[in-house]
């Protein structure tokens, strides 16, 4: 070996072209071991984290790897031409060493972690990427590494005790994923300290959770004093106070059943912050079912707590595995923040993930509080694995869960007629509101008009004629195409708006701001008609208040959510009107259609005289839960540890991760060239250029989240094949010609031949011509 010694990483100055002092391998192993041990110590597993850190890069001691890293970087051949040197593997040597040191289960636990620290946790069996195959073929890599002059203390570690969750075949996989999270986060952080040391000083600047507690309750005290003394506001305060009382209870699983408009968003955050103070919790994670409205809740929290207090993180810009780079992996969030606002998809798919960038955050869930907003949206096909991981995180890793909704789902134990367990479910759920039925009656502000004939269909043209008679109305439909079809049929004698998930968050926010402004004008005497057509994205917490709401037939829970946008503040002299109609088509196949069919079944049987009553909601979920398998994809079976003479620990991590997809048609995140009002150019061009220079800049990724749309995979493939989506800076980007100022992302065959001129600032930027189909660069 030359005088450089053994190298873990090397880098070249971006501007001067000078080579930096290399990142020494021994130093890297020791620092990663220390960091990993510290993180794993939060769940009594520091020895496991230490060993995984010490041995994770033993394969880099191979002569072949040392030659590769110099050739790949040009460190020693600065003036030589190096043509794409073949990558040299290094992650299997440490896995073999772990098994040699600790035979049987302990060695295999550590082998999984080390073998997967770049490519992700592997399956035990199933091909070339499996741990079984890699161990069988690992001879040369391990023997070459062991020929190096490795310090002896790096090669030895005391075998730690096996903690309680690792003694159970159902929970050992979760414990291993948390250990894996400690290892990859430590590896990423130490690598970042070498590759981008200027970022190290940026860490640790976020406010602490106790500071957020003080700010929150001071601000809430101010808001409650300033609030108008109305029956609704008094009820909201009683809900808030109930959350504070319950926060003193021991950690576990809670439910918060509050009708829409009862102020549960801030009340549940108050519970979380007070519970954290009482029980020394580390952070609060607020999970929301829809990417499309995550920015609203994050915005509410920022208004109360300040801009720097909230980390907003969702799935729409997760990098495709085939496009992952070192920079994108470093940019992956590790959730080292006091308050994270995320989506159900990001939270639960991470808990079942195998990829490093997805798993990196998991250890920071330990000793946290997780609020599941709109808990009824957890897909039934995944109830068993989700409730199982919730129980395990609560029992073994100190997590408090809050199921927060107006329509509480049935997540308890389910047995068939013969007593066989169909769903293990959650037990010992403590309800924060002592009398939810009485509260529902107290907060009733609407009358629901269900179809008189459940089998009679209403055409979009017929519906548009009804809406023409309404001066202020919101219509909620089931599909993005339905929203556009109805929008085009609405009368033009007023202000008409469209909202769907084909629009990026910044676009939706701008339209919602206009809608709220128009609603405010109506309170001061304006009689200009206001009509809004939206997909269900408007139902989950979007704060708008209409006197009349129309809702396409859907699950009873969705109807209740739509009702929450009607007479929300209780200011009408009588109840608001919620009109449920049956369009010509049911919702798309799958869970949404099944939910709508259950609602129609209950309607036909005469059980919906009071559709929003707790009794009706319970009947709805009880029927819905019989519609299919609650572990449809066999996730629990794949993650159950098996043992045999040739496989002491067999778990299919990667197969489970691939099957755990909460959205049937896997979404593809794309960046869109939306131009906000007042901006000369779409800001995404500049941000993408920055990522091309340095892909690990987290703040740029966060900016792009608000300019991203999650498309169905089928549509994304269609657009990509047409050249309407291209790749840049590791992202998929939509051409400006395919982002419309009203609809958002669209396929070429759906371009509008004639532009409907409407008095709306968002649309005033349109510079189309009737014959040319030219669109502005929004």
XYZ file of C-alpha atoms in Angstrom:
778
model
C 0.000 0.000 0.000
C 1.329 3.463 -0.796
C 1.594 6.273 1.721
C -2.053 7.228 1.267
C -3.056 4.240 3.369
C -6.489 2.699 2.959
C -9.091 5.097 1.543
C -12.861 5.167 2.084
C -13.724 8.189 -0.110
C -11.973 10.815 -2.196
C -13.178 14.091 -3.682
C -12.002 16.806 -6.018
C -12.583 20.534 -5.599
C -15.447 21.600 -7.878
C -13.733 24.827 -8.928
C -9.965 24.550 -8.617
C -9.858 20.881 -9.543
C -7.471 20.100 -6.664
C -7.737 16.770 -4.856
C -8.562 16.865 -1.174
C -6.949 14.793 1.528
C -8.665 11.376 1.272
C -11.181 10.067 3.768
C -9.237 7.404 5.652
C -10.986 4.052 5.893
C -10.065 3.284 9.515
C -11.252 6.718 10.625
C -14.517 6.244 8.726
C -15.206 2.829 10.303
C -14.576 4.066 13.827
C -16.753 7.167 13.440
C -19.622 5.279 11.834
C -19.440 2.663 14.602
C -19.622 5.330 17.297
C -22.506 7.165 15.613
C -24.424 3.978 14.897
C -24.001 2.758 18.466
C -25.259 6.068 19.833
C -28.385 5.950 17.665
C -29.100 2.289 18.457
C -28.684 3.049 22.155
C -32.125 4.682 22.147
C -33.592 1.169 21.945
C -30.979 -0.705 24.005
C -29.043 -2.013 20.996
C -25.843 0.035 20.995
C -23.568 -3.025 20.768
C -25.301 -4.123 17.591
C -24.914 -0.668 16.077
C -21.235 -0.600 17.046
C -20.443 -3.940 15.371
C -22.336 -3.097 12.185
C -20.484 0.224 11.941
C -17.042 -1.317 12.507
C -17.504 -4.013 9.884
C -19.756 -2.372 7.253
C -16.888 -1.333 4.953
C -14.361 -4.114 5.615
C -14.587 -4.956 1.919
C -12.911 -1.634 1.132
C -9.658 -3.103 2.418
C -9.532 -5.208 -0.762
C -6.709 -4.272 -3.098
C -9.214 -4.336 -5.963
C -11.395 -1.770 -4.226
C -8.485 0.536 -3.389
C -7.446 0.437 -7.056
C -11.045 1.024 -8.158
C -11.570 4.098 -5.982
C -8.380 5.698 -7.294
C -9.187 4.847 -10.909
C -12.799 5.947 -10.590
C -11.827 9.273 -9.090
C -8.618 9.777 -10.996
C -6.917 10.532 -7.684
C -3.625 8.971 -8.746
C -4.157 9.303 -12.488
C -5.199 12.912 -12.765
C -3.883 13.250 -16.313
C -4.845 9.760 -17.475
C -8.029 8.825 -19.232
C -10.057 6.340 -17.218
C -12.929 4.734 -19.073
C -15.775 3.818 -16.713
C -13.957 1.531 -14.264
C -16.070 -1.413 -13.210
C -17.568 -0.997 -9.779
C -16.005 -3.262 -7.161
C -18.310 -4.644 -4.490
C -17.337 -4.199 -0.866
C -20.398 -4.870 1.320
C -20.329 -8.674 1.484
C -16.924 -9.084 3.188
C -18.174 -7.533 6.429
C -21.294 -9.720 6.310
C -19.153 -12.859 6.088
C -16.946 -11.608 8.888
C -19.987 -11.062 11.156
C -21.132 -14.647 10.627
C -17.621 -15.944 11.296
C -17.444 -13.953 14.518
C -20.957 -14.685 15.737
C -22.320 -17.951 14.342
C -26.085 -18.475 14.081
C -28.681 -15.719 14.498
C -26.514 -12.819 15.866
C -24.076 -13.090 12.970
C -26.851 -13.252 10.399
C -28.601 -10.216 11.908
C -25.442 -8.180 11.406
C -24.804 -9.721 7.969
C -28.169 -8.476 6.662
C -27.367 -4.923 7.820
C -23.882 -4.821 6.325
C -24.758 -6.551 3.061
C -27.580 -4.046 2.494
C -25.972 -0.768 3.545
C -25.810 0.482 -0.063
C -28.321 -1.533 -2.092
C -30.883 -1.989 0.689
C -31.835 -4.828 3.005
C -31.824 -8.027 0.925
C -34.114 -11.031 0.856
C -32.657 -14.232 2.248
C -33.411 -16.128 -0.978
C -34.435 -15.318 -4.504
C -31.555 -14.716 -6.882
C -28.229 -12.948 -7.250
C -29.133 -10.088 -4.935
C -30.227 -12.352 -2.084
C -28.114 -12.682 1.041
C -27.937 -16.444 0.576
C -26.423 -16.096 -2.924
C -24.017 -13.337 -1.919
C -22.670 -15.281 1.049
C -22.169 -18.352 -1.108
C -20.213 -16.375 -3.721
C -18.277 -14.160 -1.274
C -15.039 -16.134 -0.931
C -12.683 -13.928 -3.002
C -13.991 -10.636 -1.618
C -13.622 -11.729 2.008
C -10.227 -13.405 1.617
C -8.789 -10.399 -0.260
C -9.974 -8.031 2.452
C -8.512 -10.166 5.229
C -5.075 -10.041 3.566
C -4.872 -6.331 4.424
C -3.279 -4.891 7.543
C -6.540 -4.301 9.425
C -6.225 -3.211 13.074
C -7.197 -6.178 15.243
C -9.619 -4.213 17.399
C -11.642 -3.401 14.267
C -12.202 -7.096 13.667
C -13.441 -8.034 17.122
C -16.528 -7.030 19.041
C -18.291 -8.445 22.062
C -21.561 -10.148 21.113
C -24.361 -8.038 22.634
C -27.409 -9.370 24.437
C -30.472 -9.980 22.290
C -33.226 -7.490 23.266
C -36.875 -8.445 23.705
C -38.208 -7.484 20.230
C -35.457 -9.574 18.618
C -36.640 -12.686 20.468
C -39.962 -12.750 18.607
C -40.168 -14.061 15.036
C -42.806 -11.415 14.168
C -40.948 -8.373 15.535
C -37.274 -9.178 14.858
C -37.623 -7.842 11.286
C -38.755 -4.427 12.575
C -35.889 -4.345 15.100
C -33.450 -5.136 12.272
C -34.859 -2.348 10.091
C -34.340 0.099 12.972
C -30.740 -1.118 13.380
C -30.276 -0.773 9.626
C -31.539 2.807 9.894
C -28.894 3.567 12.551
C -26.126 2.162 10.363
C -27.061 3.894 7.107
C -27.747 7.238 8.802
C -24.374 7.087 10.555
C -22.688 6.123 7.282
C -24.410 8.967 5.418
C -23.573 11.528 8.107
C -19.898 10.643 8.323
C -19.604 10.559 4.532
C -21.305 13.963 4.384
C -18.873 15.339 6.980
C -16.075 14.542 4.531
C -17.805 15.320 1.229
C -19.624 18.474 2.404
C -18.241 19.587 5.798
C -19.936 22.966 5.536
C -23.274 21.235 6.105
C -22.269 19.771 9.443
C -22.519 23.215 11.038
C -26.049 23.589 9.675
C -27.297 20.649 11.728
C -28.698 21.049 15.206
C -30.075 24.529 14.539
C -33.727 23.555 14.638
C -35.733 24.520 17.739
C -36.036 21.948 20.513
C -39.338 20.266 21.313
C -39.643 21.958 24.747
C -39.254 25.331 23.004
C -42.087 24.449 20.621
C -44.263 23.553 23.613
C -43.828 27.020 25.111
C -44.428 28.833 21.826
C -47.482 26.706 20.978
C -49.351 27.165 24.236
C -48.603 30.884 24.443
C -49.941 31.305 20.919
C -53.018 29.134 21.547
C -53.801 31.130 24.675
C -53.706 34.319 22.584
C -55.917 32.824 19.865
C -58.495 31.518 22.332
C -58.725 34.877 24.083
C -59.184 36.672 20.761
C -61.757 34.191 19.411
C -65.387 35.217 19.204
C -67.486 33.744 22.012
C -69.699 31.373 20.012
C -71.072 27.913 20.840
C -68.739 26.402 18.228
C -65.638 28.068 19.663
C -66.605 26.995 23.188
C -66.927 23.412 21.958
C -63.545 23.643 20.234
C -61.964 24.839 23.484
C -63.507 21.932 25.392
C -61.954 19.528 22.845
C -58.587 21.230 23.238
C -58.817 21.000 27.034
C -59.739 17.294 26.863
C -56.587 16.676 24.831
C -54.486 18.387 27.507
C -55.972 16.279 30.271
C -55.411 13.029 28.369
C -51.812 13.968 27.563
C -50.844 13.094 31.132
C -51.872 9.458 30.642
C -49.206 6.817 30.088
C -47.879 6.361 26.532
C -49.704 3.958 24.214
C -52.406 4.141 21.550
C -55.097 6.844 21.661
C -58.014 7.838 19.453
C -59.366 11.348 19.014
C -62.864 11.239 17.507
C -63.943 14.778 16.635
C -66.380 15.820 13.876
C -64.897 17.863 11.063
C -64.590 21.515 12.046
C -64.028 20.742 15.714
C -60.436 21.974 15.676
C -58.796 18.566 15.992
C -55.670 19.551 14.014
C -54.394 21.982 16.631
C -55.964 20.048 19.507
C -54.092 16.881 18.517
C -50.829 18.818 18.186
C -51.454 20.237 21.657
C -51.907 16.700 22.986
C -48.660 15.611 21.307
C -46.586 18.512 22.646
C -47.941 18.152 26.186
C -47.556 14.354 26.095
C -43.959 14.837 24.921
C -43.279 17.179 27.854
C -44.836 14.832 30.390
C -43.079 11.688 29.146
C -39.827 12.932 27.607
C -40.687 12.106 23.998
C -38.185 13.032 21.292
C -40.293 14.328 18.406
C -43.774 14.599 16.898
C -44.684 13.145 13.508
C -47.952 14.285 11.967
C -49.042 11.940 9.144
C -51.689 12.912 6.609
C -53.257 10.638 3.968
C -52.930 12.941 0.962
C -49.874 14.687 -0.472
C -52.302 17.141 -2.020
C -53.173 18.821 1.290
C -50.047 18.269 3.355
C -48.957 21.849 2.757
C -52.072 23.219 4.505
C -51.431 21.462 7.807
C -47.740 22.304 7.625
C -48.749 25.909 6.986
C -51.067 25.953 10.020
C -48.268 24.648 12.243
C -45.786 27.195 10.869
C -48.208 30.033 11.591
C -48.332 28.964 15.231
C -44.765 27.715 15.746
C -42.656 29.622 13.207
C -41.159 28.829 9.808
C -38.168 26.846 11.087
C -40.165 24.575 13.374
C -41.661 22.238 10.782
C -40.037 19.707 8.473
C -42.398 18.895 5.606
C -41.561 15.601 3.922
C -43.613 13.473 1.558
C -43.128 10.929 -1.182
C -43.672 12.838 -4.396
C -39.977 13.478 -4.992
C -38.434 10.278 -3.703
C -35.808 9.345 -6.248
C -36.463 6.247 -8.337
C -34.006 3.502 -7.278
C -32.582 3.378 -10.803
C -31.793 7.105 -10.608
C -30.365 7.181 -7.085
C -26.952 8.783 -6.760
C -24.589 9.477 -3.902
C -25.947 13.022 -3.765
C -29.598 11.992 -3.644
C -28.857 9.488 -0.887
C -27.153 12.166 1.201
C -30.182 14.399 0.661
C -32.577 11.774 2.029
C -34.272 13.013 5.161
C -33.416 11.355 8.473
C -36.208 13.157 10.350
C -33.808 14.646 12.876
C -36.282 17.436 13.608
C -38.751 18.178 16.433
C -41.899 18.272 14.258
C -42.309 16.418 10.972
C -45.371 16.704 8.748
C -45.519 13.817 6.313
C -47.899 11.459 4.527
C -49.203 8.018 5.438
C -47.430 6.723 2.347
C -44.053 8.124 3.438
C -44.488 6.963 7.038
C -45.736 3.416 6.531
C -43.855 2.582 3.354
C -40.699 3.661 5.202
C -41.546 1.354 8.111
C -41.679 -1.551 5.638
C -38.924 -0.339 3.303
C -35.634 -1.979 2.383
C -33.955 0.915 0.531
C -31.355 2.922 2.413
C -32.840 6.345 1.617
C -36.278 5.272 2.838
C -35.014 3.424 5.943
C -32.622 6.158 7.052
C -35.229 7.924 9.174
C -36.632 4.919 11.049
C -34.497 5.096 14.204
C -35.818 8.621 14.768
C -39.332 7.193 15.204
C -38.202 5.632 18.481
C -39.700 7.406 21.528
C -41.827 9.667 19.341
C -45.492 10.613 19.065
C -47.236 9.851 15.773
C -50.556 11.515 14.975
C -52.436 9.771 12.165
C -54.775 12.403 10.781
C -57.836 11.017 8.962
C -57.007 7.544 10.261
C -59.930 6.036 8.352
C -57.869 6.405 5.179
C -55.534 3.524 6.108
C -56.213 1.046 3.272
C -58.021 -2.064 4.474
C -55.763 -4.375 2.427
C -52.874 -3.337 4.730
C -54.664 -3.236 8.096
C -52.887 -6.290 9.511
C -49.259 -5.284 8.793
C -49.922 -1.653 9.745
C -51.652 -2.383 13.044
C -48.990 -4.982 13.825
C -46.144 -2.505 13.320
C -48.058 0.084 15.353
C -48.341 -2.340 18.270
C -44.686 -3.293 18.042
C -43.508 0.323 17.869
C -45.674 1.132 20.886
C -44.732 -1.910 23.008
C -41.007 -2.101 22.216
C -39.883 1.314 20.974
C -41.819 3.862 23.018
C -44.088 5.291 20.314
C -47.413 6.889 21.229
C -49.999 6.803 18.432
C -53.053 9.058 18.047
C -55.793 7.967 15.623
C -57.325 11.304 14.754
C -60.543 11.443 12.686
C -64.205 12.348 12.529
C -65.045 8.813 11.383
C -63.094 6.364 13.524
C -62.298 3.132 11.646
C -62.618 -0.304 13.210
C -59.001 -1.423 13.715
C -59.697 -3.836 16.546
C -59.612 -7.618 16.579
C -61.813 -9.380 14.031
C -62.916 -13.023 14.189
C -65.088 -15.100 11.879
C -68.222 -17.039 12.797
C -66.101 -19.965 14.029
C -63.889 -17.840 16.272
C -60.841 -17.850 13.990
C -58.848 -14.614 14.105
C -59.075 -12.754 10.794
C -57.351 -9.595 12.007
C -55.261 -9.218 15.161
C -55.781 -5.473 15.220
C -55.115 -2.926 17.939
C -56.044 -3.368 21.559
C -56.384 -0.984 24.487
C -57.152 2.105 22.397
C -57.987 4.995 24.737
C -60.503 7.528 23.419
C -59.635 11.115 24.355
C -63.224 12.390 23.939
C -65.338 10.757 26.616
C -68.688 11.037 24.778
C -68.018 11.162 21.026
C -71.687 10.532 20.121
C -72.822 13.521 22.168
C -70.073 15.644 20.624
C -71.189 14.607 17.122
C -74.726 15.741 17.906
C -73.464 18.983 19.434
C -71.387 19.813 16.332
C -74.018 18.866 13.766
C -74.215 21.755 11.293
C -75.509 20.148 8.087
C -78.384 18.113 6.725
C -77.472 15.223 4.424
C -79.696 14.627 1.389
C -79.071 11.050 0.234
C -80.400 9.877 -3.158
C -84.080 8.936 -2.942
C -83.437 6.167 -5.465
C -79.961 4.616 -4.975
C -80.043 3.218 -8.514
C -80.908 6.462 -10.331
C -77.887 8.007 -12.110
C -77.355 11.717 -12.666
C -75.478 12.851 -15.786
C -72.851 15.565 -15.614
C -75.067 17.736 -17.817
C -78.002 17.224 -15.436
C -75.820 18.039 -12.464
C -74.522 21.200 -14.126
C -78.122 22.417 -14.526
C -78.705 21.921 -10.786
C -75.497 23.747 -9.937
C -76.506 26.663 -12.155
C -79.237 27.353 -9.582
C -76.703 27.630 -6.754
C -74.923 30.905 -5.999
C -72.201 29.383 -3.803
C -71.469 25.690 -4.045
C -68.654 23.140 -3.764
C -68.829 19.900 -5.757
C -66.601 16.946 -4.829
C -66.131 14.165 -7.389
C -64.180 10.901 -7.388
C -61.843 11.219 -10.383
C -59.587 13.896 -11.859
C -61.233 13.507 -15.279
C -64.690 13.909 -13.688
C -63.570 17.213 -12.152
C -62.489 18.517 -15.520
C -65.606 17.277 -17.347
C -67.939 18.953 -14.860
C -65.877 22.132 -14.733
C -66.263 22.631 -18.478
C -70.051 22.314 -18.161
C -70.479 24.845 -15.348
C -72.036 28.236 -16.169
C -69.703 31.170 -16.704
C -71.814 33.787 -14.923
C -69.459 34.020 -11.954
C -66.209 32.655 -10.548
C -65.516 29.011 -11.325
C -62.546 27.043 -10.029
C -61.015 23.607 -10.479
C -58.883 21.648 -7.992
C -57.252 18.275 -8.478
C -54.039 16.419 -7.665
C -52.830 17.035 -11.245
C -51.957 20.517 -9.973
C -48.816 21.044 -7.895
C -49.062 22.256 -4.300
C -48.031 25.815 -5.146
C -50.682 25.961 -7.884
C -53.399 24.590 -5.582
C -52.421 27.002 -2.823
C -52.794 29.927 -5.193
C -56.230 28.760 -6.334
C -57.364 28.046 -2.762
C -56.263 31.536 -1.705
C -58.491 32.972 -4.441
C -61.395 30.755 -3.373
C -61.066 31.869 0.249
C -60.908 35.492 -0.881
C -64.129 35.064 -2.882
C -65.814 33.395 0.109
C -64.736 36.323 2.269
C -66.158 38.802 -0.250
C -69.514 37.046 -0.067
C -69.604 37.662 3.682
C -69.320 41.410 3.011
C -72.139 41.537 0.495
C -70.851 40.276 -2.838
C -73.483 38.290 -4.739
C -71.232 37.095 -7.554
C -71.760 33.314 -7.966
C -68.947 31.086 -6.785
C -68.705 27.461 -7.903
C -65.823 25.094 -7.158
C -65.362 21.577 -8.474
C -62.730 19.430 -6.799
C -61.573 15.876 -6.333
C -61.546 14.419 -2.817
C -58.288 16.217 -2.018
C -60.355 19.090 -0.601
C -61.927 16.827 2.030
C -58.944 16.103 4.257
C -58.640 19.232 6.346
C -58.857 21.997 3.712
C -60.373 24.937 5.525
C -63.189 26.256 3.313
C -66.795 26.959 4.256
C -69.651 26.648 1.728
C -73.400 26.801 2.373
C -74.031 23.965 -0.099
C -71.858 20.950 -0.941
C -72.566 18.298 -3.565
C -70.774 14.952 -3.171
C -70.569 12.111 -5.693
C -71.471 8.799 -4.066
C -68.560 7.482 -2.022
C -67.798 5.803 1.268
C -69.677 7.204 4.231
C -66.390 8.439 5.665
C -65.754 10.513 2.526
C -69.277 11.925 2.638
C -68.654 12.986 6.244
C -65.420 14.690 5.182
C -67.206 16.564 2.385
C -69.806 17.648 4.925
C -66.984 19.225 6.895
C -66.599 21.834 4.134
C -70.262 22.872 4.582
C -71.354 25.415 7.222
C -67.987 24.750 8.825
C -68.173 27.748 11.139
C -71.865 27.234 11.949
C -72.837 30.741 10.810
C -75.904 29.803 8.741
C -79.307 30.375 10.379
C -80.209 26.786 9.465
C -78.148 23.724 8.688
C -76.061 23.673 5.537
C -77.050 21.324 2.689
C -74.976 18.326 1.641
C -76.429 16.687 -1.473
C -75.163 13.188 -2.318
C -75.676 12.177 -5.950
C -75.038 9.065 -8.006
C -72.947 9.873 -11.115
C -73.041 7.712 -14.211
C -69.933 5.825 -13.030
C -68.866 4.555 -9.623
C -65.410 5.464 -8.247
C -62.426 3.640 -9.774
C -62.117 -0.104 -8.994
C -60.570 -0.954 -5.676
C -61.091 0.370 -2.184
C -62.938 3.561 -3.209
C -65.484 1.610 -5.242
C -65.990 -0.940 -2.456
C -66.605 1.875 0.017
C -69.200 3.478 -2.284
C -70.928 0.130 -2.749
C -71.164 -0.361 1.025
C -72.770 3.077 1.358
C -75.333 2.157 -1.328
C -75.988 -1.166 0.426
C -76.683 0.596 3.733
C -78.875 3.126 1.943
C -80.967 0.390 0.326
C -81.389 -1.370 3.670
C -82.649 1.801 5.368
C -79.699 2.215 7.759
C -78.761 5.762 6.741
C -81.553 7.862 8.216
C -78.795 9.739 10.066
C -75.731 9.188 7.851
C -73.230 11.009 10.091
C -74.184 9.339 13.370
C -71.543 7.178 15.084
C -73.911 4.218 14.683
C -74.037 4.651 10.900
C -70.249 5.081 10.695
C -69.720 1.929 12.775
C -72.093 -0.047 10.530
C -70.237 1.233 7.476
C -66.772 0.158 8.688
C -68.031 -3.170 10.045
C -69.431 -4.053 6.615
C -66.442 -2.673 4.738
C -63.982 -4.751 6.755
C -65.645 -7.949 5.559
C -64.976 -7.111 1.904
C -61.485 -8.621 1.633
C -58.225 -9.811 3.142
C -56.660 -7.328 5.580
C -53.185 -8.544 4.655
C -53.916 -9.004 0.977
C -50.275 -9.102 -0.116
C -48.954 -11.400 2.603
C -46.626 -8.788 4.113
C -46.656 -10.331 7.596
C -45.718 -13.747 6.230
C -42.758 -12.317 4.279
C -41.413 -10.540 7.361
C -41.828 -13.456 9.748
C -38.399 -14.873 10.574
C -37.909 -18.510 9.604
C -35.055 -20.793 10.618
C -33.607 -24.045 9.354
C -30.272 -25.861 9.333
C -29.030 -23.887 6.315
C -30.885 -20.642 7.077
C -30.683 -19.575 10.744
C -32.519 -16.332 9.922
C -34.575 -16.120 6.722
C -36.570 -12.904 6.110
C -37.741 -11.527 2.755
C -37.154 -7.795 3.353
C -37.071 -6.683 -0.267
C -40.094 -8.705 -1.383
C -42.159 -7.251 1.477
C -41.065 -3.708 0.621
C -42.004 -4.168 -3.032
C -45.457 -5.448 -2.106
C -46.131 -2.773 0.509
C -47.557 -0.065 -1.755
C -50.432 1.896 -0.220
C -51.445 3.233 -3.632
C -52.531 0.567 -6.141
C -51.198 2.326 -9.235
C -47.748 3.234 -8.030
C -47.302 6.966 -8.350
C -44.434 8.668 -10.125
C -43.299 12.037 -8.771
C -42.683 14.667 -11.450
C -41.508 18.268 -11.247
C -43.748 20.757 -13.077
C -42.879 24.178 -14.533
C -45.575 26.133 -12.709
C -44.989 29.900 -12.661
C -46.484 31.571 -9.563
C -48.344 34.836 -9.954
C -45.861 37.679 -10.252
C -42.895 35.489 -11.206
C -41.219 36.058 -14.557
C -40.050 32.477 -14.998
C -40.823 29.097 -13.413
C -38.442 28.846 -10.430
C -37.867 25.108 -10.953
C -35.357 25.744 -13.759
C -32.984 27.485 -11.375
C -33.437 24.845 -8.645
C -32.797 21.978 -11.040
C -29.614 23.681 -12.180
C -28.501 23.819 -8.543
C -29.145 20.099 -8.144
C -27.119 19.385 -11.242
C -24.198 21.021 -9.441
C -24.860 19.380 -6.076
C -27.633 16.784 -5.753
C -27.462 16.627 -1.956
C -28.868 20.124 -1.250
C -31.873 19.323 0.937
C -33.404 22.781 0.778
C -33.697 22.528 -3.003
C -35.445 19.154 -2.751
C -37.887 20.693 -0.278
C -38.579 23.625 -2.590
C -39.295 21.230 -5.437
C -41.845 19.340 -3.330
C -44.260 22.226 -3.766
C -43.733 22.106 -7.531
C -44.277 18.381 -7.909
C -47.203 16.175 -8.856
C -47.622 12.458 -8.275
C -48.966 10.886 -11.457
C -50.388 7.410 -11.980
C -47.606 5.276 -13.371
C -49.585 4.595 -16.556
C -49.952 8.304 -17.354
C -46.309 9.011 -16.502
C -45.179 6.289 -18.908
C -47.448 7.663 -21.637
C -46.073 11.181 -21.220
C -42.494 9.946 -21.045
C -42.957 7.986 -24.254
C -44.207 11.117 -25.989
C -41.251 13.178 -24.828
C -43.497 15.265 -22.554
C -41.476 14.133 -19.509
C -37.695 14.223 -19.458
C -35.043 13.477 -16.840
C -32.954 16.200 -15.267
C -30.913 16.291 -12.066
C -32.254 12.874 -11.094
C -35.877 14.065 -11.393
C -38.640 13.533 -13.914
C -39.665 16.936 -15.294
C -42.801 17.845 -17.270
C -42.490 19.948 -20.414
C -44.161 23.357 -20.098
C -46.545 22.526 -22.966
C -48.082 19.788 -20.831
C -48.755 21.768 -17.675
C -52.030 23.622 -18.029
C -52.921 26.734 -15.995
C -56.228 25.190 -14.888
C -55.889 21.402 -15.000
C -52.213 20.999 -14.232
C -50.487 18.006 -15.831
C -52.259 16.645 -18.902
C -51.671 14.306 -21.811
C -51.534 15.794 -25.342
C -54.779 14.145 -26.420
C -56.620 16.071 -23.694
C -55.525 19.591 -24.696
C -58.412 22.041 -24.830
C -59.262 23.202 -28.360
C -60.968 26.386 -27.138
C -59.868 28.318 -24.065
C -62.658 29.263 -21.713
C -62.065 32.894 -20.779
C -62.674 33.287 -17.052
C -61.953 36.197 -14.754
C -59.329 34.506 -12.639
C -55.779 35.790 -11.997
C -54.301 32.295 -12.340
C -55.737 32.091 -15.835
C -55.005 35.659 -16.840
C -51.427 34.571 -17.561
C -52.669 32.293 -20.345
C -51.495 33.428 -23.759
C -53.126 30.706 -25.886
C -54.610 31.324 -29.318
C -57.712 29.568 -30.603
C -55.976 27.879 -33.497
C -52.539 27.213 -32.078
C -52.988 25.339 -28.800
C -50.102 27.363 -27.401
C -49.852 27.531 -23.616
C -47.894 29.841 -21.420
C -44.904 28.512 -19.526
C -46.708 27.990 -16.241
